[in-house]
Amino acid sequence: MNEEHPTETDVATSETGEPLATESHDPAVPAAYAAFMRTGWGERELDVPRHPITEHAARRRAALAAAFPGERLVLPAGTFKVRANDTDYRFRPDTAHTYFSGNQTSDAVLVIDDGEAVLYARPRSERDTDEFFRDRQYGELWAGRRPSGREISDSLGIEVRHVQDLPSFDDDRKTRDITTDEDLARVADELRLVKDEWEVAELQEACDITTLGFEDSVREWDRVLEHGERWIEGTFFRRARAMGNDIGYDSIVGGGAHATTLHWIDNTGPITPGELVLLDMGVEGRNLYTADVTRTLPVDGRFTPVQRDLYDLVHAAQQAGIDAVRPGVPFLAAHNAAMEILAHGLADLGLLPVSAQEALDPESKVYARWTLHGTSHMLGMDVHDCGRSSVDIYPKGDLAEGMVLTVEPGLYFQEDDLLVPEELRGIGIRIEDDILVTADGSQNLSAALPRTSAEVEEWMGRLRG
Ligand code: GLY
Ligand code: MN
């Protein structure tokens, strides 16, 4: 209401000097109200334990600094993204920023200056400006309590200064900002390729919670049949929020022919008896490591003979891909092993216009009409992790102990594909697991979920009661 607005207080800026993020529909703030609000608050700084990431982050910063001796490296956390008007998406920090600092608060900037690290952070609102009760983005009474500078420093073992003291860096020193400097972005991604033990434990936890989310979905199969794809998406999200931070990417829930759309995230369709449903879902844990797992389930709990044959073919391809993973082999070894199996399977089905061997020629690849995508990507804090690495290192380089990658071949027969028998049209199958490269082979971090057709049927029968 307009008549509520006339008597604004004189301090209508946030703690960093910008206009407060208030809205036209926010009530007026007369001076008496503002003055009263700033008084009478107790001291509330907390004792915060050291975060387990601290020593890892320090080691990572040292490695990054060593790659750019004498230089200044700037890694911002990023800020809020508008969803609509005055409403933002929930904040999720930039991956490299968190990897090298441990910080997850918005608007912070990590600066590594010739090896010396300072985190410029936006701390909790003090009580001597209007920010804490008026600012929708940063105000404690609107958005929640942010940690103080001391709390962040105690938690992360890093020097913290207020973000308003962030220098402009307009001296002669070489300064690289990861949002614009491709070399810094590349090296940061390459350093993230090999996971340390703490990261592997984080990924294992993300996979374990993901398993629970898949189990939740199958336990609620009656509601799934009633409400369709949306029920699985929502059920999985509940588990992700309850035990992790979020989902690591939009869940893909493809009932029937929707499974042939690789990134079907609308999730608006029905789940229909007699068909398959493809679930590609991953939990992002509290420290932002994500799982990425796909299972394809028979809606009735039992595969039809045609579905089973195709499923077993994809499973054989995936197993060949997993078996190919070990240190020292090309990253693409899993893909090549899986495609060898699928191309021969497609030839056996009489679908290929040439022999399997001819189709597998890199100059041909006609089999890929039904396999569509690569078999693997790196996995970590990003679902498609380390994507800015030099292509000679990833994807063209070799696997090393500590890398984590997906192995996720699939077969996809589009509804309108006149080159396949009618009974195959509208079937999509993908099986995806998260594979750690070990000293002498690999370990499947998502092995708790069933993979063979018989195991899937037994598991569904057990969970659906
Ligand atoms: N989970 C989605 C993808 O790997 O593209
Ligand atoms: Mn994937």
Short mmCIF file of C-alpha atoms and ligand atoms in Angstrom, two decimals:
data_model
loop_
_atom_site.label_atom_id
_atom_site.label_comp_id
_atom_site.label_asym_id
_atom_site.label_seq_id
_atom_site.Cartn_x
_atom_site.Cartn_y
_atom_site.Cartn_z
CA MET A 1 0.00 0.00 0.00
CA ASN A 2 1.46 3.37 -0.98
CA GLU A 3 0.51 5.22 2.17
CA GLU A 4 2.75 2.86 4.13
CA HIS A 5 5.91 4.02 2.35
CA PRO A 6 6.53 7.71 2.99
CA THR A 7 8.88 7.64 5.99
CA GLU A 8 11.94 5.64 4.91
CA THR A 9 14.95 5.54 7.20
CA ASP A 10 18.16 7.19 6.04
CA VAL A 11 20.14 3.93 5.95
CA ALA A 12 18.62 1.87 3.16
CA THR A 13 21.75 0.12 1.99
CA SER A 14 23.06 -3.34 2.74
CA GLU A 15 26.26 -3.95 4.69
CA THR A 16 28.26 -3.90 1.49
CA GLY A 17 26.77 -0.55 0.47
CA GLU A 18 24.32 -1.71 -2.20
CA PRO A 19 20.62 -0.87 -2.07
CA LEU A 20 18.78 -3.32 0.12
CA ALA A 21 17.02 -6.07 -1.75
CA THR A 22 13.56 -4.95 -0.78
CA GLU A 23 10.43 -5.01 -2.90
CA SER A 24 7.63 -2.60 -3.67
CA HIS A 25 5.23 -4.80 -1.73
CA ASP A 26 7.40 -4.72 1.40
CA PRO A 27 5.94 -2.56 4.16
CA ALA A 28 7.41 0.83 5.01
CA VAL A 29 10.17 1.13 7.63
CA PRO A 30 9.71 4.28 9.71
CA ALA A 31 12.80 5.55 11.55
CA ALA A 32 11.40 4.62 14.93
CA TYR A 33 10.88 1.03 13.86
CA ALA A 34 14.37 0.78 12.36
CA ALA A 35 16.03 2.26 15.42
CA PHE A 36 14.10 -0.06 17.69
CA MET A 37 15.00 -3.07 15.58
CA ARG A 38 18.73 -2.37 15.90
CA THR A 39 18.71 -2.54 19.67
CA GLY A 40 18.48 -5.28 22.23
CA TRP A 41 20.21 -8.23 20.53
CA GLY A 42 22.58 -10.62 22.24
CA GLU A 43 25.97 -11.74 20.95
CA ARG A 44 25.51 -14.97 19.04
CA GLU A 45 28.88 -16.02 17.61
CA LEU A 46 29.23 -19.79 17.62
CA ASP A 47 32.09 -22.16 18.25
CA VAL A 48 32.41 -24.07 15.00
CA PRO A 49 34.39 -27.30 14.67
CA ARG A 50 37.04 -27.69 12.00
CA HIS A 51 35.57 -29.06 8.75
CA PRO A 52 37.25 -32.30 7.56
CA ILE A 53 37.89 -30.71 4.17
CA THR A 54 40.37 -28.25 5.68
CA GLU A 55 43.63 -30.14 5.20
CA HIS A 56 42.57 -31.37 1.76
CA ALA A 57 41.67 -27.87 0.63
CA ALA A 58 45.02 -26.53 1.84
CA ARG A 59 46.87 -29.22 -0.11
CA ARG A 60 44.78 -28.46 -3.22
CA ARG A 61 45.50 -24.73 -2.97
CA ALA A 62 49.20 -25.46 -2.75
CA ALA A 63 49.01 -27.59 -5.89
CA LEU A 64 47.07 -24.90 -7.75
CA ALA A 65 49.48 -22.17 -6.64
CA ALA A 66 52.44 -24.30 -7.75
CA ALA A 67 51.02 -24.35 -11.27
CA PHE A 68 50.99 -20.53 -11.39
CA PRO A 69 54.04 -19.40 -9.38
CA GLY A 70 54.08 -15.74 -8.39
CA GLU A 71 50.58 -15.12 -9.71
CA ARG A 72 47.30 -14.12 -8.13
CA LEU A 73 44.39 -16.56 -8.56
CA VAL A 74 40.78 -15.51 -8.04
CA LEU A 75 38.02 -18.09 -7.56
CA PRO A 76 34.55 -16.65 -6.83
CA ALA A 77 31.74 -18.66 -5.26
CA GLY A 78 29.17 -16.87 -7.41
CA THR A 79 25.91 -15.35 -6.28
CA PHE A 80 22.19 -15.93 -6.47
CA LYS A 81 20.44 -16.59 -9.76
CA VAL A 82 17.05 -15.01 -10.25
CA ARG A 83 14.19 -17.43 -10.73
CA ALA A 84 11.55 -14.75 -11.20
CA ASN A 85 11.40 -11.13 -10.09
CA ASP A 86 12.51 -11.04 -6.43
CA THR A 87 12.71 -14.82 -6.05
CA ASP A 88 16.04 -16.60 -6.45
CA TYR A 89 17.03 -20.21 -6.88
CA ARG A 90 18.62 -21.79 -3.84
CA PHE A 91 22.32 -20.97 -3.92
CA ARG A 92 24.84 -23.62 -4.93
CA PRO A 93 28.49 -22.50 -4.89
CA ASP A 94 30.86 -22.81 -7.81
CA THR A 95 32.55 -26.21 -7.73
CA ALA A 96 36.16 -25.02 -8.02
CA HIS A 97 35.60 -22.37 -5.36
CA THR A 98 34.40 -24.97 -2.88
CA TYR A 99 36.99 -27.56 -3.90
CA PHE A 100 39.85 -25.18 -3.12
CA SER A 101 38.33 -23.43 -0.08
CA GLY A 102 35.63 -25.63 1.45
CA ASN A 103 33.40 -22.55 1.59
CA GLN A 104 29.76 -22.92 0.57
CA THR A 105 28.48 -19.41 1.39
CA SER A 106 27.41 -17.16 -1.46
CA ASP A 107 29.33 -14.15 -2.78
CA ALA A 108 32.67 -15.23 -1.32
CA VAL A 109 35.87 -14.95 -3.34
CA LEU A 110 38.93 -17.12 -2.75
CA VAL A 111 42.17 -15.31 -3.58
CA ILE A 112 45.44 -17.24 -3.71
CA ASP A 113 48.22 -14.69 -3.98
CA ASP A 114 51.58 -16.28 -4.69
CA GLY A 115 50.52 -19.20 -2.51
CA GLU A 116 48.92 -17.15 0.29
CA ALA A 117 45.16 -17.76 0.54
CA VAL A 118 42.52 -15.34 1.77
CA LEU A 119 38.79 -15.98 1.63
CA TYR A 120 36.83 -12.78 1.14
CA ALA A 121 33.41 -13.71 2.49
CA ARG A 122 30.08 -12.06 2.97
CA PRO A 123 29.37 -12.72 6.67
CA ARG A 124 26.19 -12.58 8.73
CA SER A 125 24.41 -9.24 8.98
CA GLU A 126 25.45 -7.07 11.87
CA ARG A 127 22.66 -5.40 13.85
CA ASP A 128 23.64 -1.80 13.14
CA THR A 129 22.14 -1.52 9.66
CA ASP A 130 18.74 -2.47 8.27
CA GLU A 131 20.15 -5.41 6.35
CA PHE A 132 19.39 -8.08 8.94
CA PHE A 133 15.66 -7.41 9.00
CA ARG A 134 15.04 -5.84 5.56
CA ASP A 135 17.21 -7.54 2.97
CA ARG A 136 15.56 -10.49 1.26
CA GLN A 137 18.82 -12.00 -0.03
CA TYR A 138 21.25 -11.51 2.83
CA GLY A 139 19.14 -10.44 5.79
CA GLU A 140 19.30 -12.88 8.67
CA LEU A 141 15.59 -12.59 9.39
CA TRP A 142 14.73 -13.27 5.73
CA ALA A 143 17.29 -15.76 4.48
CA GLY A 144 18.73 -17.24 7.64
CA ARG A 145 21.86 -16.75 9.63
CA ARG A 146 25.09 -16.64 7.66
CA PRO A 147 28.28 -17.62 9.47
CA SER A 148 30.50 -14.83 10.79
CA GLY A 149 33.99 -14.33 9.43
CA ARG A 150 35.49 -15.94 12.51
CA GLU A 151 33.17 -18.92 12.25
CA ILE A 152 34.15 -19.48 8.60
CA SER A 153 37.82 -19.13 9.48
CA ASP A 154 37.58 -21.54 12.40
CA SER A 155 35.71 -24.05 10.25
CA LEU A 156 37.91 -23.90 7.17
CA GLY A 157 41.32 -23.02 8.60
CA ILE A 158 41.77 -20.12 6.23
CA GLU A 159 42.17 -16.37 6.72
CA VAL A 160 38.80 -14.66 6.16
CA ARG A 161 38.24 -10.99 5.38
CA HIS A 162 35.01 -9.14 4.65
CA VAL A 163 34.07 -9.24 0.98
CA GLN A 164 33.73 -5.46 0.97
CA ASP A 165 37.52 -5.36 1.44
CA LEU A 166 38.15 -7.37 -1.73
CA PRO A 167 40.84 -5.38 -3.60
CA SER A 168 40.33 -4.37 -7.20
CA PHE A 169 43.65 -6.00 -8.23
CA ASP A 170 44.54 -3.28 -10.71
CA ASP A 171 48.27 -3.42 -9.98
CA ASP A 172 50.88 -4.92 -12.34
CA ARG A 173 50.78 -8.44 -10.91
CA LYS A 174 49.39 -11.17 -13.13
CA THR A 175 45.85 -11.89 -11.92
CA ARG A 176 43.77 -14.79 -13.21
CA ASP A 177 40.04 -15.04 -12.51
CA ILE A 178 38.70 -18.56 -13.04
CA THR A 179 35.48 -17.20 -14.54
CA THR A 180 37.46 -15.72 -17.46
CA ASP A 181 40.89 -17.37 -17.48
CA GLU A 182 40.82 -20.61 -19.45
CA ASP A 183 44.22 -21.79 -18.27
CA LEU A 184 43.23 -21.49 -14.61
CA ALA A 185 39.91 -23.23 -15.29
CA ARG A 186 41.71 -26.02 -17.14
CA VAL A 187 44.32 -26.64 -14.45
CA ALA A 188 41.70 -26.52 -11.69
CA ASP A 189 39.67 -29.20 -13.48
CA GLU A 190 42.72 -31.35 -14.14
CA LEU A 191 43.66 -31.21 -10.45
CA ARG A 192 40.15 -32.47 -9.61
CA LEU A 193 40.42 -35.57 -11.84
CA VAL A 194 42.01 -37.82 -9.20
CA LYS A 195 39.94 -38.06 -6.04
CA ASP A 196 41.51 -38.32 -2.59
CA GLU A 197 40.22 -40.75 0.06
CA TRP A 198 37.90 -38.17 1.60
CA GLU A 199 36.33 -37.46 -1.77
CA VAL A 200 35.86 -41.16 -2.50
CA ALA A 201 34.06 -41.52 0.84
CA GLU A 202 31.85 -38.57 -0.10
CA LEU A 203 31.03 -40.19 -3.45
CA GLN A 204 30.33 -43.51 -1.73
CA GLU A 205 27.92 -41.76 0.62
CA ALA A 206 26.18 -40.04 -2.30
CA CYS A 207 25.79 -43.46 -3.99
CA ASP A 208 24.46 -45.03 -0.79
CA ILE A 209 21.82 -42.33 -0.35
CA THR A 210 20.98 -42.67 -4.04
CA THR A 211 20.37 -46.38 -3.44
CA LEU A 212 17.90 -45.47 -0.70
CA GLY A 213 16.17 -43.04 -3.09
CA PHE A 214 15.75 -45.75 -5.72
CA GLU A 215 14.42 -48.12 -3.04
CA ASP A 216 11.95 -45.48 -1.82
CA SER A 217 10.65 -45.13 -5.35
CA VAL A 218 10.02 -48.84 -5.80
CA ARG A 219 8.43 -49.13 -2.34
CA GLU A 220 5.88 -46.55 -3.46
CA TRP A 221 5.02 -48.36 -6.70
CA ASP A 222 1.24 -48.10 -6.16
CA ARG A 223 1.55 -44.30 -5.99
CA VAL A 224 3.93 -44.40 -8.96
CA LEU A 225 1.27 -46.18 -11.02
CA GLU A 226 -1.30 -43.63 -9.87
CA HIS A 227 0.74 -40.44 -10.41
CA GLY A 228 3.33 -41.50 -12.98
CA GLU A 229 6.85 -40.18 -13.50
CA ARG A 230 6.26 -37.20 -11.21
CA TRP A 231 5.89 -39.46 -8.16
CA ILE A 232 9.30 -41.05 -8.69
CA GLU A 233 10.94 -37.66 -9.20
CA GLY A 234 9.39 -36.33 -6.00
CA THR A 235 10.10 -39.44 -3.98
CA PHE A 236 13.76 -39.44 -4.96
CA PHE A 237 14.07 -35.71 -4.26
CA ARG A 238 12.71 -36.19 -0.76
CA ARG A 239 15.51 -38.64 0.03
CA ALA A 240 18.11 -36.36 -1.58
CA ARG A 241 17.06 -33.41 0.56
CA ALA A 242 16.64 -35.45 3.73
CA MET A 243 20.09 -37.03 3.68
CA GLY A 244 22.10 -35.03 1.15
CA ASN A 245 22.17 -31.47 -0.11
CA ASP A 246 20.12 -31.85 -3.28
CA ILE A 247 19.88 -33.87 -6.44
CA GLY A 248 23.10 -33.63 -8.46
CA TYR A 249 21.18 -32.99 -11.69
CA ASP A 250 17.53 -32.98 -12.70
CA SER A 251 16.24 -36.51 -12.31
CA ILE A 252 15.42 -38.31 -15.55
CA VAL A 253 12.31 -40.46 -15.16
CA GLY A 254 11.39 -41.95 -18.51
CA GLY A 255 8.31 -44.14 -18.60
CA GLY A 256 7.82 -46.13 -21.83
CA ALA A 257 8.99 -44.23 -24.91
CA HIS A 258 10.19 -41.30 -22.79
CA ALA A 259 13.18 -43.52 -22.00
CA THR A 260 14.39 -42.98 -25.55
CA THR A 261 14.85 -39.26 -24.84
CA LEU A 262 18.29 -39.16 -23.24
CA HIS A 263 17.65 -36.24 -20.92
CA TRP A 264 13.93 -36.54 -20.35
CA ILE A 265 13.54 -34.24 -17.32
CA ASP A 266 9.95 -33.11 -17.89
CA ASN A 267 8.87 -36.23 -15.98
CA THR A 268 5.24 -35.56 -16.78
CA GLY A 269 4.23 -38.92 -18.21
CA PRO A 270 2.43 -41.99 -16.92
CA ILE A 271 4.02 -45.21 -15.73
CA THR A 272 2.26 -47.88 -17.72
CA PRO A 273 2.04 -51.61 -16.93
CA GLY A 274 3.85 -53.74 -19.47
CA GLU A 275 6.38 -51.01 -20.26
CA LEU A 276 9.82 -50.19 -18.90
CA VAL A 277 10.78 -47.10 -16.91
CA LEU A 278 14.28 -45.61 -17.03
CA LEU A 279 15.45 -43.87 -13.84
CA ASP A 280 18.62 -41.74 -14.06
CA MET A 281 18.96 -40.09 -10.65
CA GLY A 282 21.75 -39.04 -8.32
CA VAL A 283 21.98 -37.53 -4.86
CA GLU A 284 24.36 -34.64 -4.22
CA GLY A 285 25.75 -34.99 -0.71
CA ARG A 286 26.23 -32.26 1.86
CA ASN A 287 29.77 -31.60 0.62
CA LEU A 288 28.50 -31.43 -2.99
CA TYR A 289 29.76 -34.75 -4.36
CA THR A 290 27.15 -36.37 -6.57
CA ALA A 291 26.17 -39.85 -7.62
CA ASP A 292 24.87 -40.55 -11.14
CA VAL A 293 23.04 -43.85 -11.40
CA THR A 294 20.62 -45.31 -13.94
CA ARG A 295 18.41 -48.35 -13.66
CA THR A 296 15.77 -49.50 -16.13
CA LEU A 297 12.90 -51.34 -14.47
CA PRO A 298 9.98 -53.39 -15.77
CA VAL A 299 6.84 -51.66 -14.54
CA ASP A 300 5.20 -55.04 -13.84
CA GLY A 301 8.22 -56.25 -11.89
CA ARG A 302 8.97 -58.86 -14.59
CA PHE A 303 10.63 -58.26 -17.95
CA THR A 304 8.86 -59.52 -21.07
CA PRO A 305 11.06 -61.81 -23.21
CA VAL A 306 11.84 -58.98 -25.65
CA GLN A 307 12.60 -56.53 -22.84
CA ARG A 308 14.81 -59.09 -21.10
CA ASP A 309 16.85 -59.85 -24.22
CA LEU A 310 17.55 -56.18 -24.79
CA TYR A 311 18.22 -55.54 -21.10
CA ASP A 312 20.66 -58.45 -20.93
CA LEU A 313 22.45 -57.09 -24.00
CA VAL A 314 22.86 -53.65 -22.38
CA HIS A 315 23.97 -55.32 -19.16
CA ALA A 316 26.59 -57.35 -21.02
CA ALA A 317 27.84 -54.16 -22.65
CA GLN A 318 27.99 -52.38 -19.33
CA GLN A 319 29.82 -55.29 -17.70
CA ALA A 320 32.37 -55.28 -20.53
CA GLY A 321 32.80 -51.54 -20.00
CA ILE A 322 33.30 -51.93 -16.24
CA ASP A 323 35.73 -54.82 -16.81
CA ALA A 324 37.82 -52.55 -19.04
CA VAL A 325 38.36 -49.96 -16.28
CA ARG A 326 41.79 -50.00 -14.63
CA PRO A 327 44.77 -47.64 -14.32
CA GLY A 328 46.77 -47.01 -17.45
CA VAL A 329 44.10 -47.82 -20.04
CA PRO A 330 42.54 -45.06 -22.15
CA PHE A 331 39.54 -43.30 -20.65
CA LEU A 332 37.69 -44.44 -23.78
CA ALA A 333 38.41 -48.15 -23.11
CA ALA A 334 35.07 -48.62 -21.34
CA HIS A 335 33.21 -47.00 -24.22
CA ASN A 336 34.98 -49.08 -26.82
CA ALA A 337 34.36 -52.32 -24.93
CA ALA A 338 30.67 -51.54 -24.45
CA MET A 339 30.13 -50.49 -28.07
CA GLU A 340 31.79 -53.68 -29.32
CA ILE A 341 29.11 -55.69 -27.48
CA LEU A 342 26.21 -53.46 -28.53
CA ALA A 343 27.24 -53.32 -32.18
CA HIS A 344 27.41 -57.13 -32.35
CA GLY A 345 24.09 -57.36 -30.52
CA LEU A 346 22.48 -54.99 -33.00
CA ALA A 347 23.95 -57.04 -35.84
CA ASP A 348 22.51 -60.22 -34.32
CA LEU A 349 19.12 -58.49 -34.22
CA GLY A 350 19.50 -57.92 -37.95
CA LEU A 351 19.34 -54.14 -37.60
CA LEU A 352 22.70 -53.04 -38.99
CA PRO A 353 23.00 -52.26 -42.71
CA VAL A 354 26.63 -53.45 -42.58
CA SER A 355 28.57 -55.97 -40.48
CA ALA A 356 29.27 -55.17 -36.83
CA GLN A 357 32.96 -54.78 -37.67
CA GLU A 358 32.21 -52.30 -40.43
CA ALA A 359 29.78 -50.42 -38.21
CA LEU A 360 32.43 -50.12 -35.49
CA ASP A 361 34.82 -48.39 -37.90
CA PRO A 362 35.20 -44.83 -36.57
CA GLU A 363 34.38 -43.61 -40.08
CA SER A 364 31.03 -45.44 -39.98
CA LYS A 365 29.50 -45.72 -36.49
CA VAL A 366 26.09 -46.51 -37.97
CA TYR A 367 25.31 -48.68 -34.91
CA ALA A 368 25.22 -45.42 -32.89
CA ARG A 369 21.75 -44.67 -34.31
CA TRP A 370 20.65 -46.83 -31.35
CA THR A 371 23.34 -46.09 -28.75
CA LEU A 372 23.49 -42.32 -29.22
CA HIS A 373 25.90 -41.19 -26.48
CA GLY A 374 29.31 -41.78 -24.95
CA THR A 375 29.54 -44.49 -22.30
CA SER A 376 31.42 -42.58 -19.62
CA HIS A 377 32.11 -39.22 -18.05
CA MET A 378 34.09 -38.23 -15.01
CA LEU A 379 32.13 -37.86 -11.79
CA GLY A 380 32.79 -35.79 -8.68
CA MET A 381 31.40 -32.52 -7.41
CA ASP A 382 29.91 -32.01 -10.86
CA VAL A 383 27.93 -34.76 -12.50
CA HIS A 384 29.91 -34.16 -15.69
CA ASP A 385 33.10 -33.49 -13.79
CA CYS A 386 36.32 -31.85 -14.93
CA GLY A 387 34.93 -30.97 -18.35
CA ARG A 388 37.36 -28.12 -18.94
CA SER A 389 40.44 -30.34 -18.71
CA SER A 390 42.73 -30.44 -21.71
CA VAL A 391 41.18 -32.95 -24.15
CA ASP A 392 44.54 -34.73 -24.31
CA ILE A 393 44.13 -35.56 -20.62
CA TYR A 394 40.36 -36.09 -20.60
CA PRO A 395 38.79 -37.67 -22.61
CA LYS A 396 41.78 -38.60 -24.76
CA GLY A 397 44.12 -39.51 -21.87
CA ASP A 398 44.45 -42.58 -19.68
CA LEU A 399 42.72 -43.59 -16.48
CA ALA A 400 44.60 -43.31 -13.19
CA GLU A 401 43.98 -44.67 -9.71
CA GLY A 402 41.52 -42.41 -7.87
CA MET A 403 39.53 -41.30 -10.90
CA VAL A 404 35.78 -41.92 -10.77
CA LEU A 405 33.78 -42.34 -13.94
CA THR A 406 30.37 -43.55 -14.98
CA VAL A 407 29.85 -46.57 -17.20
CA GLU A 408 26.43 -46.15 -18.77
CA PRO A 409 25.74 -47.71 -22.15
CA GLY A 410 22.22 -47.74 -23.50
CA LEU A 411 19.98 -48.83 -26.35
CA TYR A 412 17.29 -46.51 -27.63
CA PHE A 413 14.67 -47.40 -30.23
CA GLN A 414 12.62 -44.34 -31.12
CA GLU A 415 8.87 -44.71 -31.54
CA ASP A 416 9.02 -43.58 -35.16
CA ASP A 417 12.08 -45.58 -36.20
CA LEU A 418 10.97 -47.49 -39.27
CA LEU A 419 14.25 -49.42 -39.40
CA VAL A 420 13.46 -51.52 -36.32
CA PRO A 421 10.68 -54.07 -35.80
CA GLU A 422 7.54 -52.62 -34.31
CA GLU A 423 7.96 -54.56 -31.05
CA LEU A 424 11.20 -52.70 -30.33
CA ARG A 425 9.90 -49.21 -31.01
CA GLY A 426 9.61 -46.99 -27.94
CA ILE A 427 12.01 -49.05 -25.82
CA GLY A 428 14.91 -47.29 -24.11
CA ILE A 429 17.33 -49.03 -21.73
CA ARG A 430 20.36 -47.62 -19.92
CA ILE A 431 22.30 -49.05 -16.99
CA GLU A 432 24.73 -46.72 -15.23
CA ASP A 433 27.13 -47.20 -12.34
CA ASP A 434 29.81 -45.06 -10.70
CA ILE A 435 33.20 -46.72 -10.97
CA LEU A 436 36.31 -45.91 -8.94
CA VAL A 437 39.63 -46.71 -10.57
CA THR A 438 41.65 -48.67 -7.99
CA ALA A 439 45.33 -49.67 -7.97
CA ASP A 440 44.65 -52.87 -9.88
CA GLY A 441 41.18 -52.51 -11.39
CA SER A 442 37.99 -50.87 -10.29
CA GLN A 443 35.34 -50.71 -7.59
CA ASN A 444 31.66 -50.13 -8.28
CA LEU A 445 30.48 -47.47 -5.80
CA SER A 446 26.83 -48.02 -6.78
CA ALA A 447 26.94 -51.83 -6.58
CA ALA A 448 24.27 -51.85 -3.85
CA LEU A 449 21.62 -51.49 -6.55
CA PRO A 450 20.80 -54.63 -8.58
CA ARG A 451 22.03 -54.78 -12.17
CA THR A 452 21.20 -58.11 -13.80
CA SER A 453 17.65 -58.67 -15.02
CA ALA A 454 17.14 -61.45 -12.45
CA GLU A 455 18.45 -59.28 -9.60
CA VAL A 456 16.24 -56.37 -10.66
CA GLU A 457 13.15 -58.60 -10.63
CA GLU A 458 13.99 -60.09 -7.24
CA TRP A 459 14.68 -56.61 -5.80
CA MET A 460 11.44 -55.14 -7.14
CA GLY A 461 9.45 -58.08 -5.85
CA ARG A 462 10.98 -57.74 -2.40
CA LEU A 463 10.48 -53.98 -2.12
CA ARG A 464 6.96 -53.95 -3.51
CA GLY A 465 6.01 -56.69 -1.07
N1 GLY B 1 22.92 -38.40 -15.71
C1 GLY B 1 22.87 -37.64 -16.87
C2 GLY B 1 24.07 -37.71 -17.71
O1 GLY B 1 25.03 -38.37 -17.41
O2 GLY B 1 24.10 -37.05 -18.73
MN MN B 2 25.84 -40.07 -16.38
#
